[in-house]
């Protein structure tokens, strides 16, 4: 009973008439691929009213960034009001009272001690008005026979203190207008907190009369999706049919709106305009009150970017065997992509070889700068929390079939593919593609966004009638360039590698295969020329006869440049360059004198080392003889032995002198050779 009395009292106390607001209906929607939707609302606003729009909290940042308003009717837009994003709990803390979920009226009034209040006590027809200042409010526990009571103690204007039974009061009213307004704001804040998802935006005008209002804005929306049907029938060109999938998550119906779909990725971002921004201010003091601090200067950064270009696909489809029956020839032509042959010799379709579409309307396309727009040419209705599929394209395109193989596919079988040449004059948005062949499902694939005039390969099935294996056949080093200048030898050597693709066609029909070989930045192709090159692969065309096996080698070279000083090279290394078959005769004759001098120098160095070893051996032998002579001189009867050692020592001295003379002569010869080599290297150029 008390809750009903409290609700009635507060309703009578705080109820105020709501300001009238007119709604603006959605008239136009433009959906983008990056999660943004452009909306146009318009409507008639009667005199004295404002226009109101409701948005979700997470839409407010984009709304405040993009909202534009046009008013027709003589007035001007004077402002836009919207609910602040401050949390309700924080806003409620600013009031001098709090209304808890289970608080009684006595507990609420007890927080307002000293406030003037008026109560109506008794029956509504003859109720007494009691006015006074709130002293306190309390809840008196009840007994088994009588429930609890709520009492309010008032100081009356007469000076009396009176206790009033709140349950007997039919109405309560604050006499302080400021307190009355605070209660209204408090309850309004509570009401807003119950609907946290919605934020009201009110558009006010300076004009007093009726007017028409148009509001444009962007808010986050699900990206529209596209899917395609590629139909291979008896026509000379396959039929491409595009469907757009749109989702209405705005919380309101789109009724007979103008809908457009934009392909492209414009720049878009979120900036926090809805949340209050508090700026942290720095503290300011007098200079003499603090010490100086160091200043940090940022460094400069230079960025460089490079764009990579992507290749486009190609294909070549062989005609069907001429000896096949007409029906078989027709089916093989469809499978091989020879649409023209089928169109000229087509028979009445018995197994849905023809495709008849029941689409009545599609979208009109136009360029929007770097973007492309599909505008649905009829009003669209999508109810809230619903999605819809809408056709936006139905057109014949240029296309032909082929096989494509790459080691990266992880299979020995190539893929069946079709080349799509975008001859529609429109941008084809990226999406899933389902291929229908002769009235039946043939496979599916994905297609990137395709600009007008561009083309792509779309693979949709595995061809089990062909197998491809690869083998690394050979590797060799070839001398490509030889330069000699000022004693520095520079060579360019080519590391050649050959990979062979072996293709087996087990079907009784000819095929054309497209082989993809990876592009290795440090290698260069030799011999075979690719039909085209993408950013990551070379593409080679290989024609396969029926039931045949073909081998296709791919040769690549990597050139390695090396520079070295000739003074550090041995004669044997120089001889390998002289004898290299890739070195021309003139260069060989220029190098031969240098090789001869290097060989003579090596021989001189070897002779010096041998002589030095002989000298060292003699010196060690002489040292041993002198020790023996010294020992024998102290022993009697050993004079003859001493004489023999002395004679040997004298002979070694003569031999040692000859070796030292020879060493000096060889060193002189070595110095002369080094001088000749240095002079030759300074003047020799190849």
XYZ file of C-alpha atoms in Angstrom:
686
model
C 0.000 0.000 0.000
C 2.822 2.351 0.831
C 4.499 1.910 -2.555
C 1.305 2.943 -4.313
C 0.997 6.014 -2.056
C 4.661 6.910 -2.600
C 4.353 6.563 -6.372
C 1.172 8.642 -6.415
C 2.678 11.322 -4.187
C 5.835 11.645 -6.250
C 3.842 11.605 -9.494
C 1.595 14.431 -8.303
C 4.597 16.222 -6.889
C 6.928 15.981 -9.892
C 4.838 15.431 -13.030
C 5.483 18.052 -15.753
C 4.274 18.118 -19.331
C 6.861 16.706 -21.836
C 8.088 19.046 -24.543
C 6.658 18.025 -27.906
C 9.186 16.613 -30.399
C 8.739 15.516 -34.008
C 10.396 12.398 -35.441
C 12.359 12.424 -38.699
C 11.905 9.273 -40.765
C 14.777 7.488 -42.500
C 14.689 8.280 -46.243
C 18.098 7.233 -47.530
C 20.805 4.790 -46.430
C 24.282 4.354 -47.958
C 26.254 1.361 -46.630
C 30.035 1.100 -46.863
C 32.512 -1.769 -46.565
C 34.381 -0.374 -43.553
C 31.573 -0.493 -40.999
C 30.007 2.938 -41.550
C 26.537 3.833 -42.812
C 25.375 7.210 -44.155
C 21.780 8.076 -43.207
C 19.457 10.799 -44.386
C 16.351 11.622 -42.352
C 13.688 14.159 -43.207
C 10.262 15.180 -42.013
C 7.824 17.991 -41.246
C 8.190 19.734 -37.879
C 5.028 21.519 -36.674
C 5.170 25.014 -35.203
C 6.467 25.157 -31.660
C 8.053 21.706 -31.763
C 11.618 20.504 -32.006
C 12.915 17.487 -33.931
C 14.188 14.551 -31.887
C 16.490 11.715 -32.935
C 17.421 8.704 -30.793
C 20.793 6.959 -31.041
C 22.730 4.285 -29.267
C 25.509 5.413 -26.957
C 28.236 3.939 -29.180
C 26.877 5.889 -32.185
C 27.203 9.323 -30.619
C 30.885 9.905 -31.460
C 30.298 9.406 -35.192
C 27.048 11.378 -35.053
C 28.703 14.420 -33.478
C 31.512 14.198 -36.041
C 29.265 14.074 -39.113
C 25.798 15.550 -38.387
C 24.637 18.142 -40.945
C 21.178 19.780 -40.850
C 19.205 21.599 -43.524
C 16.053 23.500 -42.564
C 13.442 24.628 -45.073
C 10.733 27.014 -43.937
C 12.356 30.295 -43.024
C 13.970 29.318 -39.749
C 17.551 28.579 -38.807
C 18.974 25.814 -36.692
C 19.797 27.426 -33.354
C 21.412 24.432 -31.654
C 21.478 20.731 -31.001
C 20.995 19.390 -27.483
C 21.801 15.856 -26.408
C 22.108 13.876 -23.220
C 25.513 13.953 -21.589
C 27.526 10.773 -21.317
C 28.339 11.203 -17.617
C 27.453 7.981 -15.727
C 24.122 8.086 -13.907
C 25.683 7.118 -10.557
C 28.034 10.069 -10.778
C 25.226 12.432 -11.700
C 23.051 11.190 -8.832
C 25.871 11.814 -6.361
C 25.527 15.553 -7.011
C 22.056 15.699 -5.389
C 21.673 16.373 -1.627
C 19.564 13.230 -1.200
C 19.421 9.659 -2.504
C 16.392 7.516 -3.280
C 17.408 3.922 -2.798
C 15.525 1.056 -4.388
C 13.898 -0.030 -1.078
C 13.807 3.348 0.675
C 10.583 4.366 2.441
C 8.989 7.797 2.178
C 9.947 8.486 5.784
C 13.600 7.657 5.010
C 13.559 9.955 1.968
C 12.045 12.877 3.880
C 14.408 12.284 6.796
C 17.267 13.316 4.469
C 15.566 16.698 3.971
C 15.602 18.012 7.534
C 14.836 21.736 7.570
C 12.849 21.725 4.302
C 9.300 23.069 4.196
C 6.631 20.565 3.167
C 2.875 20.368 2.858
C 0.834 17.214 3.582
C -2.800 16.437 2.889
C -4.118 14.365 5.769
C -7.537 12.675 5.708
C -10.032 11.959 2.923
C -9.368 13.797 -0.379
C -12.714 15.628 -0.183
C -12.124 17.044 3.301
C -8.400 16.712 3.780
C -6.520 19.007 6.111
C -3.428 20.786 4.825
C -0.524 20.545 7.208
C 2.539 22.718 6.529
C 5.793 22.738 8.389
C 9.506 22.135 8.513
C 10.767 18.560 8.441
C 12.367 17.603 11.754
C 12.808 13.882 11.114
C 11.228 10.822 9.556
C 11.225 7.321 10.911
C 9.739 3.859 10.478
C 8.055 2.419 13.576
C 8.116 -1.390 13.690
C 4.655 -2.935 13.949
C 3.206 -5.665 16.123
C 1.460 -8.884 15.194
C -1.910 -7.115 15.192
C -0.754 -3.879 13.569
C 1.764 -3.317 10.759
C 4.680 -0.916 10.735
C 4.108 2.828 10.698
C 5.882 5.686 8.983
C 5.943 8.882 10.933
C 7.098 12.354 10.025
C 7.922 14.915 12.719
C 7.122 18.502 11.645
C 7.721 21.915 13.191
C 4.516 23.777 12.369
C 4.305 27.489 11.633
C 2.559 27.923 14.998
C 5.650 26.622 16.762
C 4.132 23.262 17.634
C 5.968 20.015 16.938
C 3.608 17.447 15.459
C 3.952 13.820 14.436
C 2.097 12.933 11.227
C 1.272 9.432 10.024
C 2.576 9.352 6.455
C 0.374 6.390 5.552
C -2.653 8.602 6.281
C -1.428 11.387 3.996
C -2.969 11.442 0.509
C -0.466 13.882 -1.018
C 2.902 15.440 -0.320
C 4.270 18.657 -1.781
C 7.512 20.546 -1.331
C 7.103 24.270 -0.777
C 10.651 25.052 -1.930
C 10.703 25.382 -5.798
C 14.423 24.607 -5.891
C 13.950 21.350 -4.014
C 11.013 20.515 -6.273
C 13.247 21.018 -9.338
C 15.997 18.837 -7.819
C 13.537 15.975 -7.336
C 12.424 16.320 -10.939
C 16.031 16.178 -12.168
C 16.793 13.209 -9.925
C 13.881 11.173 -11.263
C 14.694 12.172 -14.844
C 18.236 10.906 -14.336
C 16.876 7.619 -12.980
C 14.587 7.302 -15.994
C 17.489 7.847 -18.384
C 19.652 5.291 -16.599
C 17.019 2.591 -17.241
C 17.528 3.066 -20.981
C 21.309 3.169 -21.251
C 21.366 2.279 -24.945
C 19.419 5.298 -26.192
C 20.567 8.891 -26.279
C 18.197 11.659 -27.294
C 19.316 14.393 -29.720
C 17.022 17.431 -30.029
C 17.359 19.853 -32.958
C 16.129 23.329 -32.061
C 15.211 26.104 -34.486
C 14.983 29.874 -34.263
C 11.821 29.906 -36.372
C 8.389 29.778 -34.748
C 6.432 28.361 -37.695
C 6.254 24.896 -39.250
C 9.243 23.754 -41.284
C 10.813 20.828 -43.131
C 14.022 19.411 -41.706
C 16.722 17.199 -43.312
C 19.449 15.603 -41.180
C 22.444 13.684 -42.557
C 24.973 11.723 -40.494
C 27.095 8.591 -40.357
C 27.000 5.936 -37.627
C 28.559 2.472 -37.228
C 26.693 -0.202 -39.198
C 27.486 -3.763 -40.273
C 29.464 -3.823 -43.516
C 27.405 -4.980 -46.469
C 28.512 -8.252 -48.018
C 28.484 -9.419 -51.607
C 28.154 -12.875 -53.145
C 28.145 -13.874 -56.798
C 26.762 -16.595 -59.055
C 28.880 -17.329 -62.118
C 26.746 -19.233 -64.600
C 28.385 -21.173 -67.439
C 25.681 -21.833 -70.019
C 25.405 -21.963 -73.795
C 26.081 -18.252 -74.209
C 29.378 -17.053 -75.629
C 30.024 -15.254 -72.340
C 29.284 -16.478 -68.807
C 26.640 -14.705 -66.741
C 27.713 -12.975 -63.539
C 25.014 -12.293 -60.977
C 25.744 -10.259 -57.838
C 23.758 -10.176 -54.592
C 24.228 -7.747 -51.709
C 23.557 -8.820 -48.119
C 22.547 -5.969 -45.799
C 21.745 -6.060 -42.070
C 19.451 -3.622 -40.265
C 20.654 -3.365 -36.663
C 19.561 0.245 -36.078
C 16.527 -0.681 -33.989
C 13.973 0.840 -36.376
C 12.407 -0.151 -39.684
C 13.731 1.025 -43.031
C 10.524 1.553 -44.960
C 10.672 2.373 -48.681
C 14.120 3.914 -48.363
C 16.626 4.727 -51.071
C 19.479 2.234 -50.576
C 22.992 2.499 -52.027
C 25.977 0.197 -51.564
C 29.503 1.572 -51.890
C 32.544 -0.547 -52.703
C 35.836 0.822 -51.436
C 37.610 1.666 -48.214
C 37.515 5.390 -47.381
C 39.478 6.549 -44.348
C 37.364 6.449 -41.207
C 38.163 6.630 -37.511
C 36.614 7.200 -34.090
C 37.331 10.343 -32.125
C 35.827 10.738 -28.671
C 33.551 13.747 -29.013
C 30.673 12.456 -26.869
C 32.616 11.857 -23.663
C 33.444 14.968 -21.611
C 37.108 15.813 -21.960
C 38.915 17.030 -18.864
C 42.224 18.731 -19.545
C 44.986 18.329 -17.003
C 46.424 21.728 -16.278
C 50.053 22.297 -15.362
C 51.109 23.918 -12.127
C 52.523 27.453 -12.435
C 55.016 28.897 -10.016
C 57.358 31.844 -9.898
C 60.760 31.088 -11.489
C 62.689 31.715 -8.289
C 60.582 29.155 -6.432
C 61.882 26.154 -8.347
C 65.007 24.900 -10.089
C 65.298 24.665 -13.843
C 64.698 21.290 -15.471
C 66.248 19.903 -18.674
C 64.476 20.272 -22.021
C 64.075 17.167 -24.191
C 64.001 17.660 -27.970
C 62.418 15.030 -30.217
C 64.436 13.506 -33.042
C 63.409 13.544 -36.704
C 62.217 10.393 -38.474
C 62.168 9.967 -42.261
C 59.856 7.314 -43.709
C 59.954 5.866 -47.211
C 57.340 3.595 -48.740
C 57.267 1.616 -52.018
C 54.218 0.188 -53.756
C 54.219 -3.269 -55.343
C 52.249 -4.001 -58.468
C 50.261 -7.203 -58.900
C 49.993 -9.204 -62.126
C 46.832 -10.178 -63.940
C 45.744 -13.570 -65.146
C 45.528 -15.016 -68.666
C 44.178 -18.223 -70.130
C 43.923 -20.247 -73.335
C 41.210 -22.847 -73.827
C 41.575 -25.604 -76.476
C 38.633 -26.535 -78.716
C 36.849 -29.898 -78.241
C 37.857 -32.926 -80.375
C 36.050 -32.569 -83.732
C 35.222 -36.279 -83.941
C 33.106 -36.301 -80.777
C 29.290 -36.564 -81.042
C 27.316 -33.332 -80.964
C 26.007 -33.749 -77.404
C 29.436 -34.730 -76.058
C 31.056 -31.929 -78.043
C 28.638 -29.472 -76.502
C 29.350 -30.546 -72.921
C 33.101 -30.599 -73.499
C 32.934 -27.119 -74.997
C 31.178 -25.864 -71.901
C 33.755 -27.469 -69.634
C 36.649 -26.149 -71.715
C 35.297 -22.610 -71.886
C 34.541 -22.573 -75.645
C 31.322 -20.628 -75.188
C 31.302 -19.303 -78.752
C 31.243 -22.793 -80.264
C 28.328 -23.776 -78.052
C 26.411 -20.628 -78.921
C 26.721 -21.268 -82.658
C 25.804 -24.962 -82.534
C 23.485 -25.013 -79.562
C 20.512 -27.350 -79.491
C 17.331 -26.875 -77.432
C 18.363 -27.224 -73.752
C 17.362 -30.592 -72.364
C 19.348 -30.530 -69.099
C 19.241 -26.826 -68.167
C 22.241 -25.843 -70.252
C 20.499 -22.487 -70.661
C 20.145 -20.175 -67.690
C 17.082 -17.991 -67.320
C 17.146 -15.402 -64.525
C 13.993 -14.145 -62.861
C 15.569 -10.954 -61.547
C 13.450 -7.996 -62.494
C 15.638 -5.154 -61.259
C 19.288 -4.631 -60.393
C 21.365 -1.706 -59.141
C 22.682 1.204 -61.166
C 26.420 1.827 -60.759
C 28.520 4.966 -60.825
C 32.008 6.074 -59.806
C 32.437 8.117 -56.627
C 36.063 9.169 -56.967
C 38.088 6.166 -55.844
C 34.888 4.478 -54.655
C 32.072 2.827 -56.596
C 28.367 3.008 -55.761
C 25.606 0.516 -56.481
C 22.278 2.298 -56.152
C 19.265 0.019 -55.803
C 16.814 1.423 -58.351
C 13.654 0.707 -56.368
C 12.484 1.502 -52.815
C 13.747 -0.984 -50.244
C 12.117 -2.080 -46.998
C 14.134 -3.885 -44.323
C 12.547 -4.222 -40.905
C 14.540 -3.793 -37.727
C 16.623 -6.800 -36.648
C 16.255 -8.259 -40.143
C 18.625 -8.811 -43.060
C 17.987 -8.849 -46.788
C 19.570 -10.062 -50.034
C 19.295 -7.566 -52.860
C 20.478 -8.090 -56.458
C 22.883 -5.403 -57.664
C 24.382 -6.958 -60.806
C 23.337 -9.252 -63.650
C 25.534 -9.017 -66.713
C 27.503 -11.091 -69.200
C 31.299 -10.893 -68.778
C 34.253 -12.128 -70.763
C 35.621 -15.379 -69.393
C 37.466 -18.557 -70.377
C 38.727 -21.660 -68.600
C 42.169 -23.073 -67.873
C 44.184 -25.169 -65.414
C 46.580 -23.601 -62.944
C 49.268 -25.252 -60.824
C 51.541 -24.067 -58.030
C 53.637 -26.007 -55.536
C 52.144 -23.846 -52.798
C 48.758 -25.538 -53.328
C 50.097 -28.676 -51.650
C 48.668 -31.052 -54.264
C 50.005 -32.734 -57.393
C 46.763 -31.956 -59.218
C 46.195 -28.550 -60.814
C 43.051 -26.507 -60.246
C 40.278 -25.850 -62.710
C 39.864 -22.116 -63.044
C 38.099 -19.486 -65.092
C 39.486 -16.123 -66.072
C 37.104 -13.256 -65.422
C 37.613 -10.092 -67.423
C 35.577 -7.311 -65.853
C 33.856 -5.953 -68.941
C 30.807 -4.730 -66.975
C 32.018 -1.132 -66.751
C 31.520 -1.361 -62.978
C 33.675 -2.193 -60.002
C 33.000 -5.730 -58.781
C 33.096 -5.798 -55.017
C 35.041 -8.683 -53.475
C 33.072 -11.654 -52.217
C 32.242 -15.328 -52.534
C 31.586 -16.787 -56.001
C 29.514 -19.897 -56.677
C 30.044 -21.478 -60.119
C 27.125 -23.180 -61.874
C 28.071 -25.308 -64.879
C 25.419 -26.707 -67.245
C 22.726 -26.158 -64.638
C 24.622 -27.852 -61.790
C 26.890 -26.805 -58.943
C 30.541 -26.901 -60.059
C 32.428 -25.302 -57.147
C 33.010 -22.047 -55.386
C 35.748 -19.533 -54.755
C 36.559 -16.054 -53.491
C 37.127 -12.978 -55.628
C 38.952 -9.802 -54.696
C 37.519 -6.400 -55.545
C 37.889 -6.052 -59.305
C 38.046 -2.708 -61.054
C 36.562 -2.236 -64.503
C 38.892 -3.556 -67.220
C 40.901 -5.694 -64.804
C 40.809 -9.484 -64.698
C 41.329 -12.295 -62.223
C 41.734 -16.046 -62.066
C 39.017 -17.823 -60.120
C 39.817 -21.465 -59.306
C 36.887 -23.569 -58.178
C 37.706 -27.291 -58.534
C 40.559 -29.819 -58.638
C 41.357 -31.409 -61.997
C 42.023 -35.067 -61.220
C 42.876 -35.744 -64.872
C 46.300 -34.083 -64.643
C 49.288 -34.543 -62.332
C 52.343 -32.335 -61.883
C 55.609 -33.211 -60.145
C 58.726 -31.092 -59.685
C 62.403 -32.002 -59.475
C 65.540 -29.959 -58.821
C 67.733 -31.132 -61.674
C 71.059 -29.327 -61.656
C 73.251 -26.583 -60.253
C 76.408 -25.067 -61.738
C 78.719 -22.080 -61.427
C 79.469 -20.039 -64.540
C 81.965 -17.185 -64.865
C 80.034 -14.231 -66.246
C 82.533 -11.377 -65.900
C 86.269 -11.040 -65.160
C 87.919 -7.678 -64.395
C 91.471 -6.876 -63.317
C 92.589 -3.390 -62.372
C 95.287 -2.008 -60.043
C 95.905 -5.366 -58.412
C 92.225 -6.088 -57.662
C 90.544 -9.036 -59.319
C 86.748 -8.730 -59.656
C 84.641 -11.652 -60.820
C 80.906 -12.131 -61.372
C 79.865 -15.755 -61.084
C 76.418 -17.039 -61.996
C 74.895 -19.788 -59.858
C 72.510 -21.546 -62.252
C 69.643 -23.729 -60.989
C 67.163 -25.753 -63.036
C 63.777 -26.978 -61.789
C 61.795 -29.263 -64.079
C 57.998 -29.621 -63.971
C 56.744 -32.979 -65.247
C 53.080 -32.881 -66.304
C 51.002 -35.966 -67.036
C 47.641 -35.505 -68.783
C 45.636 -38.715 -68.393
C 42.471 -37.375 -70.037
C 41.631 -38.003 -73.680
C 41.475 -34.285 -74.431
C 44.026 -31.545 -74.838
C 44.521 -28.990 -72.095
C 46.368 -25.792 -71.425
C 48.137 -25.492 -68.097
C 49.326 -22.384 -66.318
C 52.368 -23.070 -64.111
C 53.213 -20.681 -61.297
C 56.870 -20.526 -60.225
C 57.828 -18.334 -57.269
C 59.716 -15.113 -57.902
C 63.026 -15.153 -56.031
C 64.357 -11.624 -55.800
C 68.016 -12.639 -55.980
C 67.498 -14.889 -59.038
C 66.831 -14.053 -62.680
C 65.038 -16.150 -65.267
C 67.103 -17.620 -68.101
C 65.609 -18.932 -71.327
C 61.841 -19.334 -70.912
C 59.770 -16.157 -70.894
C 56.697 -16.112 -68.645
C 53.336 -15.143 -70.056
C 52.996 -12.768 -67.143
C 54.570 -11.985 -63.807
C 52.766 -11.213 -60.564
C 54.292 -9.738 -57.453
C 55.112 -13.230 -56.159
C 55.164 -15.626 -59.136
C 55.997 -16.180 -62.786
C 53.255 -17.752 -64.912
C 54.185 -20.032 -67.810
C 51.870 -21.512 -70.438
C 52.218 -25.221 -71.187
C 50.062 -26.958 -73.815
C 49.231 -30.579 -73.016
C 48.240 -33.075 -75.680
C 45.668 -35.756 -74.895
C 47.188 -38.596 -72.852
C 50.685 -37.074 -73.085
C 53.503 -36.254 -70.697
C 55.380 -32.965 -70.951
C 58.491 -31.648 -69.221
C 58.914 -27.945 -68.634
C 62.235 -26.697 -67.201
C 62.543 -23.379 -65.395
C 66.120 -22.074 -65.256
C 67.242 -19.318 -62.907
C 70.588 -17.682 -62.226
C 71.961 -15.860 -59.252
C 74.937 -13.591 -59.948
C 77.554 -13.283 -57.202
C 80.216 -10.560 -57.413
C 83.530 -11.010 -55.603
C 86.597 -8.717 -55.380
C 89.997 -9.783 -54.047
C 93.571 -8.512 -54.100
C 95.785 -10.533 -56.458
C 98.691 -10.313 -54.018
C 96.835 -12.666 -51.700
C 96.059 -15.230 -54.415
C 98.172 -18.344 -54.885
C 99.404 -19.299 -58.359
C 97.078 -22.307 -58.375
C 94.025 -20.046 -57.951
C 95.205 -17.768 -60.734
C 95.728 -20.795 -62.982
C 92.052 -21.772 -62.501
C 90.977 -18.353 -63.823
C 93.399 -18.567 -66.759
C 92.146 -22.001 -67.706
C 88.442 -21.062 -67.360
C 86.733 -21.710 -70.678
C 84.580 -18.587 -70.291
C 87.684 -16.341 -70.263
C 88.508 -14.861 -73.659
C 91.899 -15.433 -75.312
C 93.084 -11.831 -75.030
C 92.489 -11.766 -71.279
C 94.167 -15.155 -70.935
C 97.361 -13.903 -72.643
C 97.444 -10.836 -70.392
C 97.200 -12.982 -67.281
C 99.805 -15.617 -68.271
C 102.895 -13.406 -67.486
C 101.404 -12.609 -64.089
C 100.817 -16.292 -63.412
C 104.427 -17.098 -64.422
C 105.819 -14.409 -62.102
C 103.560 -15.596 -59.240
C 104.849 -19.168 -59.806
C 108.487 -17.976 -59.750
C 107.776 -15.966 -56.615
C 106.214 -18.977 -54.972
C 109.286 -21.047 -55.933
C 111.625 -18.396 -54.460
C 109.640 -18.311 -51.212
C 109.805 -22.090 -51.056
C 113.590 -22.033 -51.602
C 114.005 -19.428 -48.873
C 112.049 -21.565 -46.424
C 114.144 -24.629 -47.332
C 117.434 -22.718 -46.940
C 116.338 -21.277 -43.608
C 115.539 -24.777 -42.383
C 118.966 -26.064 -43.465
C 120.679 -23.172 -41.671
C 118.725 -23.849 -38.501
C 119.610 -27.545 -38.637
C 123.357 -26.722 -38.990
C 123.230 -24.219 -36.129
C 121.624 -26.816 -33.873
C 124.223 -29.436 -34.912
C 127.071 -27.000 -34.218
C 125.680 -26.284 -30.772
C 125.642 -30.014 -30.014
C 129.269 -30.425 -31.244
C 130.496 -27.536 -29.077
C 128.873 -29.072 -26.015
C 130.563 -32.422 -26.768
C 133.969 -30.778 -27.236
C 133.618 -28.927 -23.928
C 132.762 -32.165 -22.124
C 135.600 -34.240 -23.696
C 138.256 -31.594 -22.856
C 137.720 -32.403 -19.194
C 138.378 -36.121 -19.750
C 141.950 -37.471 -20.326
C 142.639 -39.601 -23.374
C 139.869 -38.009 -25.516
C 141.991 -35.621 -27.526
C 141.564 -37.557 -30.790
C 137.783 -37.400 -30.449
C 137.976 -33.716 -29.739
C 140.003 -33.198 -32.909
C 137.373 -35.049 -35.004
C 134.581 -32.867 -33.605
C 136.610 -29.747 -34.268
C 137.147 -30.731 -37.909
C 133.404 -31.371 -38.379
C 132.616 -28.026 -36.768
C 134.964 -26.226 -39.178
C 133.379 -27.960 -42.198
C 129.885 -26.929 -41.004
C 131.004 -23.339 -40.694
C 132.013 -23.362 -44.360
C 128.660 -25.006 -45.297
C 126.731 -22.489 -43.152
C 128.431 -19.570 -44.887
C 127.420 -20.992 -48.287
C 123.780 -21.396 -47.182
C 123.642 -17.837 -45.962
C 125.014 -16.595 -49.241
C 122.375 -18.633 -51.076
C 119.595 -17.254 -48.824
C 120.678 -13.704 -49.576
C 120.702 -14.432 -53.294
C 117.187 -15.963 -53.217
C 115.825 -13.048 -51.173
C 117.264 -10.657 -53.711
C 115.596 -12.645 -56.474
C 112.287 -12.641 -54.539
C 112.405 -8.882 -54.106
C 112.954 -8.496 -57.827
C 109.992 -10.738 -58.611
C 107.743 -8.824 -56.192
C 108.761 -5.570 -57.862
C 107.950 -6.993 -61.304
C 104.592 -8.287 -60.067
C 103.681 -4.930 -58.534
C 104.632 -3.074 -61.703
C 102.632 -5.520 -63.824
C 99.557 -5.256 -61.582
C 99.673 -1.458 -61.710
C 99.594 -1.447 -65.511
C 97.527 -4.569 -66.237
C 93.823 -4.014 -67.000
C 91.355 -6.598 -68.265
